[in-house]
């Protein structure tokens, strides 16, 4: 009834190949015509059994054939929907019941939904509730949860288990490191799959994924579903096989602008958006205050002088494009990299007839140099002189492969003068930067830190002041262990620089960097295993300050953070919203955005304006967005599932062992040297009293009449091996298990309370009644003879 049992055929005939239709049985003798199977009454079963050669008295063989036929028919009816299980939809009460989560979960069950909730307010909880109910409603269907990275996949499978307690034997985690043949086996044997979208695209393309069996598709970090991202490919491939699946998309923000939101809606077949902001009335009781402070920092004399010299270099290369009328804007200091990219794309689409041959190649080269230089200009303004220096080093030492840019810049006297000046300031920092924080901890403390941007000094002041004020308020011995700080910067060189700056403040500030897995010239990346280890140590107090790139913004459970510092501003509101979600989960949080005066401040203001316009468009005038009108009705007509709240009990989650995706064998009891090891109810073990009761009343003793139970010997052609050879008659004291022997208890439904029997139960009862009818027909034939 719960939907957790294996299907009847999986239980008794799982080793029989389904590819050949009904199971084929053989005992070495031809089956007589007087089998008792009425072909008129049971045509499908009779046809399947007619191909089977089995001994007359082997009811269990016939039962397997009948069960297979029943299972096949069940999958064809209502898309595999179980009407008995579908009478209810279950909502857990083991977590505090929140009205907005209950409302969103109900909506997501019956329509393709994009759920936009601030980070920390339970998107994964809602997903777990929806997944569990589809898992119940469709006993032969698959439920899929996709997350963009391996660490997120690992995190989400455990989080969903802790909400609804779906049996781990029915769940599996798949990533690119899972071998292809293993994934194919997992697809066929598991029902709830957690995986990266790239893996699913690959499995769909090669036919390993049973697309038609997927009933619920959950998409985490759904704002990524733009262009040809793997999420979009998965949905496009699934639609080729079936339209009968529910989509649940999750994100802290729907997109960077209205156009991006519409793309997500279209690509993921979204029929409705459930949007909540920090100010939504129904989430205010569950969210703590988040104070956002904007600190605008002047560039300072030294940085302004460097910027002025850099603008002269920009003018030398951009003015050539302006003179050729391929770059229209003449305000060189206020140009952006993006505007130059757009101008280059326009030039490629509509080249001037006067520009042909070698001139076209020259202009392309000038565009490439300008795009690189303007990227450096943005680094200088947002991150400082050292980040610019590391970027220019990549061009000049050839690691970026920009030979033409290197040659052109080397001939520019202004550039070489600026480059030599930066080299004299920061060349000594490159050796420590490539080795990470550990190398700085060993040998970098003695060197005086050079503040390459005034924002760095302001950041240092904010962090130090936070820990000082926290210690002044707290009196415990481990004052600094109780608070966490997270600093975000978009570039790895800046992350490293911030960490170096904070290292001298140990042990009050214990800093660690947190970057993605890709490795570069300036800083070695973290493997996904290392990322999870850093997060674990940050949560447990090994570090109290984490300096992160964008890898720390999305999804991963960083833990409770009291202070978030954003060292840069992005035009897209997604980044800031993701960062803000790291604080204010359990207590009041503080967000400090440090901005350079001028362009970066304007970028931040534009981002906030974009965010407000998106929320207004979604929650106000619905005509702005076009929603998918074809959301399937997964519940059959006439069925209206009613809400049933219940307490869900789950055991202790056991993480999958590396390189092993086989189902684990578990036991109710835990023994070592004959002694029970645990009495904890959380791990599903019996309490001391329960164990004594079981030991006294239910445990089989050596003196009991039944010493052994054996399964019946069933001969299948496809399994004709040593294990299935006929054995001798059972000896005294050994009981052979027979399904048909217990028909007196299984040919009618027993009383139930609240929850009715499942469709499978009724199918089974019909099968047992069929077996009983066959026996009566055989008795009639014998009596007539």
XYZ file of C-alpha atoms in Angstrom:
785
model
C 0.000 0.000 0.000
C 2.798 2.384 0.753
C 4.310 2.057 -2.686
C 7.568 0.885 -1.181
C 7.126 -2.822 -1.955
C 8.583 -4.273 -5.069
C 6.027 -5.194 -7.704
C 4.664 -8.745 -7.678
C 6.596 -9.796 -10.733
C 9.804 -8.166 -9.436
C 9.427 -10.177 -6.245
C 8.766 -13.614 -7.700
C 10.039 -13.455 -11.232
C 12.569 -10.649 -11.372
C 15.211 -12.815 -12.978
C 12.978 -13.617 -15.932
C 13.714 -11.596 -19.035
C 10.820 -9.301 -19.941
C 12.034 -8.833 -23.464
C 10.441 -12.081 -24.596
C 6.961 -11.221 -23.328
C 5.602 -13.610 -20.760
C 7.921 -15.839 -18.771
C 8.771 -19.185 -20.322
C 8.743 -22.231 -18.043
C 9.946 -25.753 -18.668
C 10.229 -28.867 -16.538
C 11.194 -31.264 -19.252
C 7.684 -32.668 -19.825
C 4.823 -31.461 -21.987
C 1.932 -29.880 -20.117
C -1.393 -31.749 -20.549
C -4.383 -29.965 -22.012
C -6.352 -30.397 -18.802
C -4.600 -27.525 -17.075
C -7.828 -26.055 -15.868
C -7.073 -22.682 -17.499
C -10.153 -21.500 -19.316
C -8.978 -19.680 -22.434
C -12.337 -17.982 -22.695
C -12.174 -16.615 -19.150
C -8.450 -15.742 -19.023
C -7.370 -15.210 -22.655
C -4.234 -13.171 -21.936
C -3.006 -15.458 -19.190
C -3.954 -18.581 -21.139
C -2.032 -17.356 -24.172
C 1.032 -16.680 -22.040
C 0.716 -19.928 -20.162
C 0.081 -21.864 -23.360
C 3.628 -21.149 -24.390
C 4.812 -22.427 -21.037
C 5.601 -26.068 -20.425
C 5.231 -26.862 -16.769
C 4.089 -29.680 -14.538
C 0.337 -29.755 -13.777
C 0.757 -29.332 -10.032
C 3.114 -26.340 -10.293
C 0.668 -23.539 -9.465
C 3.486 -21.144 -8.719
C 4.726 -21.302 -12.324
C 1.279 -20.402 -13.603
C 1.068 -17.692 -10.974
C 4.254 -16.087 -12.299
C 2.787 -15.945 -15.779
C -0.432 -14.432 -14.448
C 1.433 -11.896 -12.329
C 3.485 -10.786 -15.311
C 0.319 -10.286 -17.340
C -1.268 -8.317 -14.502
C 1.814 -6.108 -14.192
C 1.792 -5.454 -17.921
C -1.867 -4.468 -17.878
C -1.310 -2.230 -14.846
C 1.344 -0.242 -16.698
C -1.015 0.288 -19.637
C -3.904 1.596 -17.535
C -3.857 5.345 -16.746
C -0.153 5.558 -17.560
C 0.675 3.312 -14.613
C -1.213 5.428 -12.059
C -2.269 3.486 -8.944
C -5.811 4.667 -8.170
C -5.718 3.375 -4.603
C -2.468 5.164 -3.754
C -3.706 8.173 -5.724
C -6.682 8.691 -3.441
C -4.299 10.581 -1.136
C -1.310 12.844 -1.408
C 0.914 12.720 1.655
C 2.496 15.703 3.379
C 5.043 15.135 6.175
C 4.632 16.469 9.684
C 8.067 15.344 10.902
C 9.213 18.833 9.819
C 7.322 21.972 10.923
C 4.351 22.521 8.609
C 4.659 25.810 6.721
C 1.624 27.058 4.810
C 3.578 28.377 1.812
C 5.400 25.045 1.373
C 2.118 23.131 1.595
C 0.490 25.412 -0.979
C 3.429 25.223 -3.406
C 3.684 21.419 -3.066
C -0.037 21.057 -3.890
C 0.378 23.270 -6.969
C 3.470 21.382 -8.163
C 1.637 18.033 -8.003
C -0.915 19.104 -10.602
C 0.936 21.529 -12.904
C 4.454 21.983 -14.295
C 5.771 24.551 -11.828
C 8.775 26.839 -11.421
C 9.358 27.385 -7.682
C 11.298 30.545 -6.838
C 12.119 30.794 -3.148
C 14.989 32.615 -1.414
C 17.781 30.219 -0.482
C 17.196 28.461 2.828
C 13.386 28.462 2.738
C 12.824 24.872 1.657
C 12.913 24.331 -2.112
C 14.432 20.865 -1.612
C 11.753 20.057 0.979
C 9.004 20.831 -1.545
C 10.786 18.736 -4.175
C 11.026 15.776 -1.779
C 7.286 15.930 -1.044
C 6.370 16.025 -4.745
C 8.823 13.236 -5.607
C 7.514 10.986 -2.842
C 3.913 11.317 -3.993
C 4.772 10.524 -7.614
C 6.817 7.611 -6.293
C 3.626 6.332 -4.576
C 1.230 7.145 -7.396
C 3.275 5.448 -10.108
C 4.670 2.187 -8.636
C 6.395 1.264 -11.907
C 7.492 4.812 -12.840
C 10.773 6.659 -12.411
C 11.384 9.900 -10.520
C 14.454 11.946 -11.541
C 16.206 14.785 -9.685
C 18.795 16.718 -11.703
C 21.405 19.066 -10.198
C 24.197 20.826 -12.122
C 27.208 19.502 -10.173
C 28.313 16.276 -8.477
C 28.495 17.777 -4.958
C 24.923 19.048 -5.347
C 23.726 15.626 -6.486
C 25.342 14.035 -3.428
C 23.811 16.642 -1.127
C 20.292 16.474 -2.546
C 19.867 12.698 -2.370
C 20.556 12.812 1.358
C 18.349 15.880 1.887
C 15.379 14.231 0.139
C 15.873 11.037 2.135
C 15.741 12.982 5.405
C 12.415 14.569 4.428
C 10.374 11.634 3.120
C 12.451 8.539 3.901
C 12.180 6.844 0.494
C 13.976 3.532 0.840
C 17.639 3.827 -0.092
C 17.362 0.542 -1.944
C 15.069 2.343 -4.411
C 17.329 5.402 -4.840
C 20.613 5.826 -6.693
C 23.093 8.575 -7.480
C 24.620 8.808 -10.952
C 27.323 11.128 -12.262
C 29.753 11.087 -15.155
C 32.120 8.910 -13.127
C 29.491 6.125 -13.004
C 30.296 3.705 -15.806
C 27.815 3.485 -18.684
C 26.930 -0.198 -18.246
C 26.401 0.376 -14.507
C 24.074 3.296 -15.227
C 22.009 1.133 -17.562
C 21.557 -1.425 -14.787
C 20.647 1.343 -12.316
C 18.019 2.729 -14.695
C 16.345 -0.677 -14.870
C 16.529 -1.533 -11.148
C 16.010 1.802 -9.331
C 13.032 4.118 -9.185
C 14.352 7.430 -7.789
C 17.467 8.733 -9.562
C 19.688 11.703 -8.657
C 22.070 12.754 -11.420
C 23.688 15.558 -13.400
C 21.904 16.677 -16.590
C 24.885 15.791 -18.789
C 24.604 12.166 -17.656
C 20.915 12.068 -18.491
C 21.490 13.584 -21.932
C 24.062 10.876 -22.666
C 21.819 8.067 -21.408
C 18.825 9.364 -23.370
C 20.842 9.624 -26.579
C 22.096 6.026 -26.353
C 18.795 4.539 -25.211
C 19.915 3.522 -21.714
C 17.334 5.743 -19.988
C 13.725 4.402 -20.088
C 12.296 7.797 -21.049
C 8.665 6.625 -21.229
C 8.807 5.490 -17.580
C 9.805 8.904 -16.188
C 6.850 10.431 -14.344
C 8.436 13.290 -12.407
C 11.432 15.421 -13.412
C 12.886 17.808 -10.802
C 15.350 20.452 -12.031
C 17.540 22.237 -9.481
C 19.090 25.660 -10.224
C 16.559 25.996 -13.042
C 17.671 29.497 -14.059
C 20.488 27.751 -15.943
C 18.001 26.371 -18.495
C 19.010 28.799 -21.244
C 20.200 28.193 -24.792
C 21.446 24.662 -25.284
C 22.238 23.911 -21.651
C 21.877 20.232 -20.737
C 18.576 20.855 -18.894
C 17.019 22.033 -22.164
C 18.402 19.021 -24.040
C 16.918 16.611 -21.475
C 13.413 18.060 -21.796
C 13.607 18.105 -25.611
C 14.685 14.446 -25.662
C 12.006 13.325 -23.189
C 9.234 14.955 -25.226
C 10.237 12.742 -28.173
C 9.161 9.695 -26.139
C 6.364 10.911 -23.884
C 4.432 13.991 -22.778
C 3.204 12.244 -19.643
C 5.655 13.558 -17.030
C 5.564 16.309 -14.437
C 8.230 19.045 -14.348
C 9.213 20.742 -11.086
C 11.874 23.453 -11.491
C 13.654 25.036 -8.513
C 15.617 28.279 -8.271
C 16.281 31.125 -5.881
C 15.553 33.525 -8.747
C 13.791 32.993 -12.082
C 16.351 34.771 -14.270
C 18.477 37.832 -14.913
C 15.787 39.637 -16.949
C 12.312 39.054 -18.407
C 13.729 37.571 -21.614
C 15.743 35.010 -19.628
C 12.699 34.113 -17.501
C 10.649 33.493 -20.639
C 13.394 31.219 -21.989
C 13.331 29.148 -18.798
C 9.522 28.870 -18.975
C 9.637 27.784 -22.615
C 12.566 25.387 -22.312
C 11.210 23.603 -19.222
C 7.514 23.546 -20.240
C 6.511 25.617 -17.193
C 2.781 26.193 -16.723
C 2.915 28.212 -13.496
C 5.401 30.146 -11.343
C 5.309 30.089 -7.558
C 7.379 33.137 -6.638
C 8.222 34.401 -3.168
C 10.581 37.252 -2.313
C 12.128 38.181 1.021
C 9.166 40.523 1.591
C 6.363 38.031 0.790
C 3.915 37.961 3.729
C 3.665 34.159 3.901
C 7.412 33.621 4.326
C 8.151 36.503 6.715
C 7.360 34.373 9.819
C 9.989 31.830 8.712
C 12.820 34.096 7.538
C 15.136 36.146 9.674
C 16.002 39.733 8.938
C 18.805 40.310 6.464
C 20.402 43.739 6.650
C 21.903 44.792 3.326
C 24.568 47.500 3.517
C 26.076 49.157 0.454
C 29.576 50.546 1.001
C 30.888 52.718 -1.852
C 34.676 53.102 -1.830
C 36.560 55.819 -3.796
C 39.300 54.524 -6.105
C 42.075 56.512 -4.445
C 44.974 58.398 -6.031
C 47.184 55.396 -6.873
C 44.452 53.397 -8.545
C 43.166 56.456 -10.437
C 46.664 57.035 -11.827
C 46.864 53.422 -13.027
C 43.371 53.731 -14.512
C 44.315 56.911 -16.371
C 47.391 55.237 -17.875
C 45.317 52.199 -18.849
C 42.690 54.346 -20.612
C 45.460 55.743 -22.847
C 46.280 52.203 -23.917
C 42.581 51.503 -24.592
C 42.346 54.623 -26.766
C 45.316 53.514 -28.851
C 43.549 50.278 -29.876
C 39.846 51.257 -29.757
C 40.322 54.466 -31.772
C 41.323 52.427 -34.835
C 37.974 50.607 -34.741
C 36.132 53.910 -34.267
C 37.898 55.424 -37.295
C 36.851 52.437 -39.432
C 33.200 52.997 -38.326
C 32.871 49.488 -36.882
C 32.731 50.752 -33.287
C 30.188 53.554 -32.981
C 30.530 54.669 -29.365
C 33.349 57.155 -28.894
C 33.187 57.369 -25.063
C 36.135 55.003 -24.603
C 36.353 55.063 -20.749
C 32.692 54.034 -20.451
C 32.739 51.278 -23.053
C 32.292 47.708 -21.819
C 33.590 44.368 -23.004
C 30.040 43.297 -23.815
C 29.447 46.321 -26.067
C 32.587 45.538 -28.037
C 31.517 41.904 -28.450
C 28.138 43.093 -29.809
C 29.930 45.452 -32.231
C 32.125 42.587 -33.465
C 29.068 40.353 -34.005
C 27.387 43.157 -35.962
C 30.521 43.600 -38.100
C 30.538 39.874 -38.887
C 26.876 39.882 -39.906
C 26.981 43.064 -41.996
C 30.570 43.777 -43.104
C 31.156 46.961 -45.029
C 31.711 46.409 -48.783
C 34.803 48.624 -48.527
C 36.443 46.218 -46.064
C 37.624 43.083 -47.808
C 40.429 40.532 -47.694
C 43.299 41.249 -45.354
C 41.577 44.300 -43.861
C 38.842 42.082 -42.486
C 41.431 39.951 -40.663
C 43.117 43.068 -39.242
C 39.807 44.343 -37.826
C 39.050 40.937 -36.285
C 42.446 41.046 -34.564
C 41.818 44.567 -33.246
C 38.461 43.488 -31.872
C 40.108 40.550 -30.056
C 42.727 42.803 -28.460
C 40.122 45.364 -27.384
C 37.902 42.691 -25.822
C 40.887 41.415 -23.801
C 41.946 44.896 -22.756
C 38.453 45.835 -21.637
C 38.264 42.667 -19.566
C 41.457 43.845 -17.865
C 39.886 47.284 -17.398
C 36.936 45.728 -15.533
C 39.349 43.727 -13.373
C 41.254 46.882 -12.506
C 38.116 48.755 -11.442
C 36.467 45.920 -9.500
C 39.353 43.805 -8.169
C 42.420 45.989 -8.264
C 45.917 46.230 -9.699
C 47.083 42.733 -8.790
C 44.208 41.005 -10.606
C 44.965 43.138 -13.668
C 48.659 42.228 -13.423
C 47.942 38.481 -13.284
C 45.641 38.794 -16.301
C 48.248 40.693 -18.327
C 50.900 38.147 -17.314
C 48.765 35.465 -18.931
C 48.934 37.361 -22.205
C 52.625 38.235 -22.047
C 53.928 34.806 -20.996
C 51.869 33.062 -23.672
C 49.712 30.922 -21.369
C 46.535 32.441 -22.813
C 47.711 31.691 -26.360
C 47.155 35.254 -27.568
C 50.273 35.622 -29.707
C 49.014 38.524 -31.806
C 47.858 40.474 -28.744
C 51.223 39.886 -27.094
C 53.097 41.197 -30.143
C 50.865 44.266 -30.533
C 51.013 45.159 -26.836
C 54.804 44.689 -26.740
C 55.147 47.413 -29.376
C 53.077 49.871 -27.327
C 55.384 51.954 -25.105
C 52.584 53.051 -22.740
C 51.568 49.461 -22.160
C 55.094 48.244 -21.449
C 55.655 51.089 -19.013
C 52.473 50.186 -17.106
C 53.258 46.457 -17.227
C 56.778 46.978 -15.806
C 55.358 49.120 -13.003
C 52.836 46.415 -12.034
C 55.536 43.746 -12.302
C 57.724 45.570 -9.790
C 54.802 45.673 -7.354
C 53.388 42.148 -7.623
C 55.888 39.789 -9.273
C 56.801 38.272 -5.885
C 53.154 37.272 -5.272
C 52.883 34.919 -8.259
C 54.921 32.101 -6.693
C 52.720 31.911 -3.607
C 49.509 32.324 -5.583
C 50.042 29.158 -7.594
C 50.469 27.100 -4.413
C 47.325 28.213 -2.599
C 46.749 29.267 0.974
C 48.880 26.533 2.511
C 52.032 27.937 0.882
C 51.193 31.430 2.090
C 50.663 30.136 5.590
C 54.143 28.638 5.564
C 56.156 31.442 4.063
C 54.060 34.459 3.116
C 53.354 36.011 6.496
C 56.549 38.024 6.768
C 56.029 40.010 3.570
C 54.037 43.210 3.861
C 50.694 42.964 2.130
C 50.111 45.407 -0.711
C 46.517 46.626 -0.988
C 45.925 46.659 -4.726
C 42.437 48.176 -4.370
C 40.962 50.417 -1.629
C 38.076 47.945 -1.371
C 40.465 45.408 0.163
C 41.225 47.661 3.121
C 37.513 48.281 3.647
C 36.815 44.536 3.486
C 39.504 43.847 6.070
C 37.993 46.453 8.381
C 34.503 44.938 8.084
C 35.691 41.367 8.797
C 37.917 42.290 11.746
C 35.200 44.483 13.240
C 32.668 41.647 12.907
C 34.780 39.219 14.939
C 35.660 41.857 17.524
C 32.053 42.838 18.074
C 30.988 39.179 18.172
C 33.569 38.412 20.850
C 32.482 41.436 22.847
C 28.891 40.135 22.892
C 29.786 36.513 23.696
C 31.428 35.163 26.822
C 32.024 31.496 25.902
C 35.527 30.087 25.445
C 34.974 29.357 21.758
C 33.710 32.785 20.786
C 34.927 32.862 17.191
C 33.767 29.306 16.539
C 30.175 30.422 16.901
C 30.128 32.820 13.953
C 30.906 32.334 10.261
C 31.836 34.813 7.537
C 31.634 34.214 3.804
C 33.281 36.476 1.223
C 32.402 36.281 -2.470
C 34.574 37.399 -5.359
C 34.112 36.415 -9.001
C 37.791 35.858 -9.851
C 40.230 33.333 -8.416
C 43.143 35.760 -8.249
C 41.034 38.087 -6.128
C 39.956 35.174 -3.881
C 43.611 34.352 -3.291
C 44.481 37.966 -2.598
C 41.704 38.355 -0.022
C 42.829 35.158 1.743
C 46.422 36.428 1.906
C 45.221 39.693 3.405
C 43.281 37.954 6.199
C 45.913 35.338 7.103
C 47.876 37.570 9.529
C 44.741 37.837 11.679
C 44.948 34.208 12.798
C 43.763 32.616 15.050
C 40.777 34.968 15.386
C 40.187 34.724 11.631
C 40.785 31.260 10.173
C 40.468 31.684 6.449
C 40.154 29.188 3.596
C 39.600 29.611 -0.132
C 36.798 27.810 -1.978
C 37.012 27.552 -5.778
C 35.737 25.308 -8.561
C 37.393 22.165 -9.896
C 38.921 23.674 -13.052
C 42.615 24.446 -12.594
C 44.399 27.465 -13.989
C 47.821 29.014 -14.164
C 47.367 31.264 -11.155
C 45.568 28.943 -8.771
C 44.962 25.217 -8.563
C 41.293 24.209 -8.535
C 39.515 22.055 -5.969
C 38.236 18.618 -6.845
C 34.622 18.014 -5.947
C 35.729 15.786 -3.078
C 37.913 18.641 -1.765
C 35.004 21.064 -2.126
C 32.798 18.875 0.060
C 35.601 18.523 2.618
C 36.071 22.311 2.814
C 32.324 22.821 3.299
C 32.298 20.155 6.016
C 35.165 21.801 7.899
C 33.581 25.240 7.530
C 30.333 23.987 9.050
C 32.135 22.204 11.886
C 34.332 25.189 12.771
C 37.670 24.185 11.246
C 37.524 27.506 9.402
C 35.365 30.478 10.293
C 35.937 32.533 7.130
C 35.421 31.234 3.607
C 36.531 33.206 0.541
C 34.667 31.810 -2.451
C 34.119 32.193 -6.159
C 30.693 31.557 -7.691
C 30.973 27.845 -6.784
C 29.842 28.781 -3.273
C 26.806 30.722 -4.452
C 24.498 27.960 -5.587
C 23.005 24.961 -3.912
C 25.650 23.582 -1.565
C 24.657 23.581 2.104
C 27.341 25.860 3.513
C 25.671 26.106 6.899
C 24.642 29.138 8.918
C 26.611 32.284 8.020
C 26.253 35.534 9.958
C 28.067 37.890 7.600
C 28.135 37.828 3.793
C 30.514 40.184 1.987
C 30.196 40.704 -1.767
C 33.472 42.065 -3.094
C 32.085 42.760 -6.576
C 28.801 43.599 -8.275
C 27.216 41.729 -11.177
C 24.643 43.071 -13.608
C 22.587 39.890 -13.187
C 20.515 39.876 -9.968
C 20.848 36.072 -9.794
C 24.337 36.205 -8.318
C 23.465 38.596 -5.501
C 20.256 36.742 -4.615
C 22.167 33.447 -4.418
C 24.817 35.026 -2.209
C 22.275 36.640 0.104
C 20.629 33.276 0.649
C 23.678 32.100 2.585
C 22.666 34.107 5.647
C 19.542 34.731 7.719
C 18.499 31.077 7.908
C 18.454 30.579 11.689
C 19.175 34.067 13.006
C 19.572 37.626 11.831
C 22.064 37.979 8.988
C 24.075 40.824 7.542
C 25.066 41.376 3.912
C 27.713 43.951 3.000
C 28.214 44.878 -0.651
C 31.511 46.680 -1.237
C 31.487 48.717 -4.451
C 34.035 50.851 -6.237
C 32.846 54.361 -6.935
C 31.743 54.893 -10.521
C 30.970 52.094 -12.945
C 30.661 49.252 -10.416
C 28.217 51.258 -8.307
C 26.088 51.940 -11.404
C 26.174 48.230 -12.301
C 24.868 47.292 -8.854
C 22.045 49.829 -9.012
C 21.024 48.504 -12.438
C 21.008 44.959 -11.047
C 18.599 45.944 -8.275
C 16.368 47.675 -10.805
C 16.314 44.509 -12.964
C 15.361 42.410 -9.958
C 12.403 44.637 -9.083
C 11.149 44.689 -12.675
C 11.271 40.857 -12.905
C 9.308 40.356 -9.687
C 6.784 42.996 -10.720
C 6.308 41.382 -14.139
C 5.738 37.902 -12.670
C 3.550 38.803 -9.708
C 1.692 41.650 -11.411
C 0.840 41.631 -15.107
C 0.786 37.968 -16.120
C 0.415 38.857 -19.803
C 4.120 39.694 -19.998
C 5.081 36.003 -19.802
C 3.711 33.153 -21.921
C 3.266 29.926 -19.975
C 3.148 26.388 -21.309
C -0.474 25.348 -21.773
C 0.080 21.599 -22.162
C 0.914 20.541 -18.603
C -0.232 16.895 -18.508
C -2.933 15.732 -16.131
C -0.961 13.010 -14.390
C -3.960 12.077 -12.220
C -6.733 10.259 -14.146
C -10.128 11.904 -14.594
C -12.409 11.306 -11.655
C -9.522 10.954 -9.189
C -9.023 13.826 -6.758
C -6.204 13.077 -4.287
C -6.959 14.371 -0.809
C -4.325 15.820 1.508
C -3.181 13.416 4.227
C -0.691 14.736 6.776
C 1.419 12.112 8.493
C 4.626 11.753 10.466
C 7.377 10.265 8.296
C 10.033 8.151 10.024
C 13.363 7.668 8.286
C 16.509 5.811 9.198
C 20.163 6.827 9.088
C 21.307 7.771 5.617
C 24.225 5.657 4.371
C 26.267 7.454 1.688
C 27.141 5.401 -1.359
C 30.622 3.968 -1.325
C 32.887 5.181 -4.158
C 32.703 3.204 -7.400
C 29.928 1.002 -6.079
C 26.370 1.500 -7.218
C 24.941 -1.871 -6.204
C 22.089 -1.962 -3.676
C 23.232 -2.473 -0.123
C 22.046 -5.261 2.099
C 20.822 -3.977 5.420
C 19.671 -5.645 8.571
C 17.176 -4.715 11.228
C 19.626 -5.836 13.869
C 23.224 -4.809 14.396
C 25.477 -7.389 16.072
C 29.116 -7.676 16.922
C 30.315 -10.846 18.674
C 26.710 -11.690 19.358
C 25.970 -8.443 21.209
C 23.470 -5.883 19.950
C 25.348 -2.675 19.265
C 22.721 0.059 19.248
C 19.331 0.818 20.714
C 18.821 4.068 18.809
C 15.410 4.504 17.200
C 16.959 6.858 14.612
C 18.851 4.015 12.935
C 15.838 1.669 12.727
C 17.280 -0.728 15.330
C 14.974 -2.248 17.944
C 14.984 -0.825 21.440
C 16.138 -3.070 24.284
C 12.534 -3.887 25.231
C 11.551 -4.619 21.631
C 14.534 -6.877 21.160
C 13.650 -8.876 24.282
C 10.056 -9.216 23.058
C 11.182 -10.443 19.642
C 13.707 -12.805 21.213
C 11.074 -14.288 23.547
C 8.050 -14.568 21.275
C 9.143 -14.592 17.632
C 12.695 -15.905 17.309
C 12.941 -19.408 15.805
C 14.784 -21.906 18.031
C 16.704 -24.975 16.983
C 14.050 -27.092 18.696
C 11.219 -25.599 16.648
C 9.484 -27.822 14.132
C 10.394 -25.596 11.183
C 14.153 -25.325 10.961
C 14.440 -24.060 7.397
C 12.306 -22.503 4.699
C 13.185 -23.015 1.044
C 11.790 -21.349 -2.040
C 10.084 -23.600 -4.620
C 12.172 -24.920 -7.483
C 11.046 -23.120 -10.636
C 12.717 -24.040 -13.916
C 13.142 -21.219 -16.426
C 14.908 -21.802 -19.728
C 16.650 -18.441 -19.401
C 17.999 -19.494 -15.993
C 18.983 -23.071 -16.761
C 22.050 -23.356 -14.564
C 23.399 -25.110 -11.503
C 21.357 -23.015 -9.095
C 18.025 -24.130 -10.578
C 18.497 -27.875 -10.861
C 15.751 -29.932 -9.174
C 16.596 -30.953 -5.664
C 15.555 -33.982 -3.678
C 12.323 -34.019 -1.729
C 12.464 -31.832 1.406
C 13.551 -33.695 4.484
C 11.706 -33.666 7.796
C 11.747 -30.275 9.473
C 12.236 -28.311 6.206
C 9.227 -26.375 4.985
C 8.894 -25.489 1.293
C 7.315 -22.096 0.676
C 4.412 -22.168 -1.784
C 2.402 -19.140 -2.814
C -0.714 -21.134 -3.642
C -0.696 -22.959 -0.299
C -1.693 -19.755 1.486
C -4.576 -18.865 -0.844
C -7.188 -19.075 1.922
C -5.681 -15.894 3.377
C -5.002 -14.200 0.042
C -8.076 -14.624 -2.161
C -10.050 -11.793 -0.510
C -9.133 -8.337 0.840
C -8.547 -8.029 4.562
C -9.842 -5.038 6.561
C -7.911 -1.744 6.232
C -7.856 1.530 8.147
C -7.797 4.952 6.380
C -5.685 3.777 3.429
C -7.275 1.284 1.031
C -5.539 -1.669 -0.592
C -3.398 -0.805 -3.616
C -4.216 -1.784 -7.191
C -1.493 -4.406 -6.967
C -3.183 -5.956 -3.973
C -6.461 -6.230 -5.884
C -4.616 -7.681 -8.881
C -3.046 -10.244 -6.606
C -6.414 -11.171 -5.088
C -7.852 -11.667 -8.589
C -4.925 -13.901 -9.461
C -5.444 -16.016 -6.343
C -9.140 -16.294 -7.158
C -8.156 -17.354 -10.663
C -5.905 -20.078 -9.249
C -8.755 -21.255 -7.026
C -11.077 -21.337 -10.049
C -8.531 -23.390 -11.962
C -8.406 -25.924 -9.098
C -12.215 -26.276 -9.056
C -12.268 -26.820 -12.839
C -9.617 -29.532 -12.524
C -11.622 -31.233 -9.758
C -14.741 -31.151 -11.951
C -12.841 -32.722 -14.866
C -11.505 -35.474 -12.600
C -14.921 -36.188 -11.087
C -16.539 -36.397 -14.553
C -13.837 -38.820 -15.725
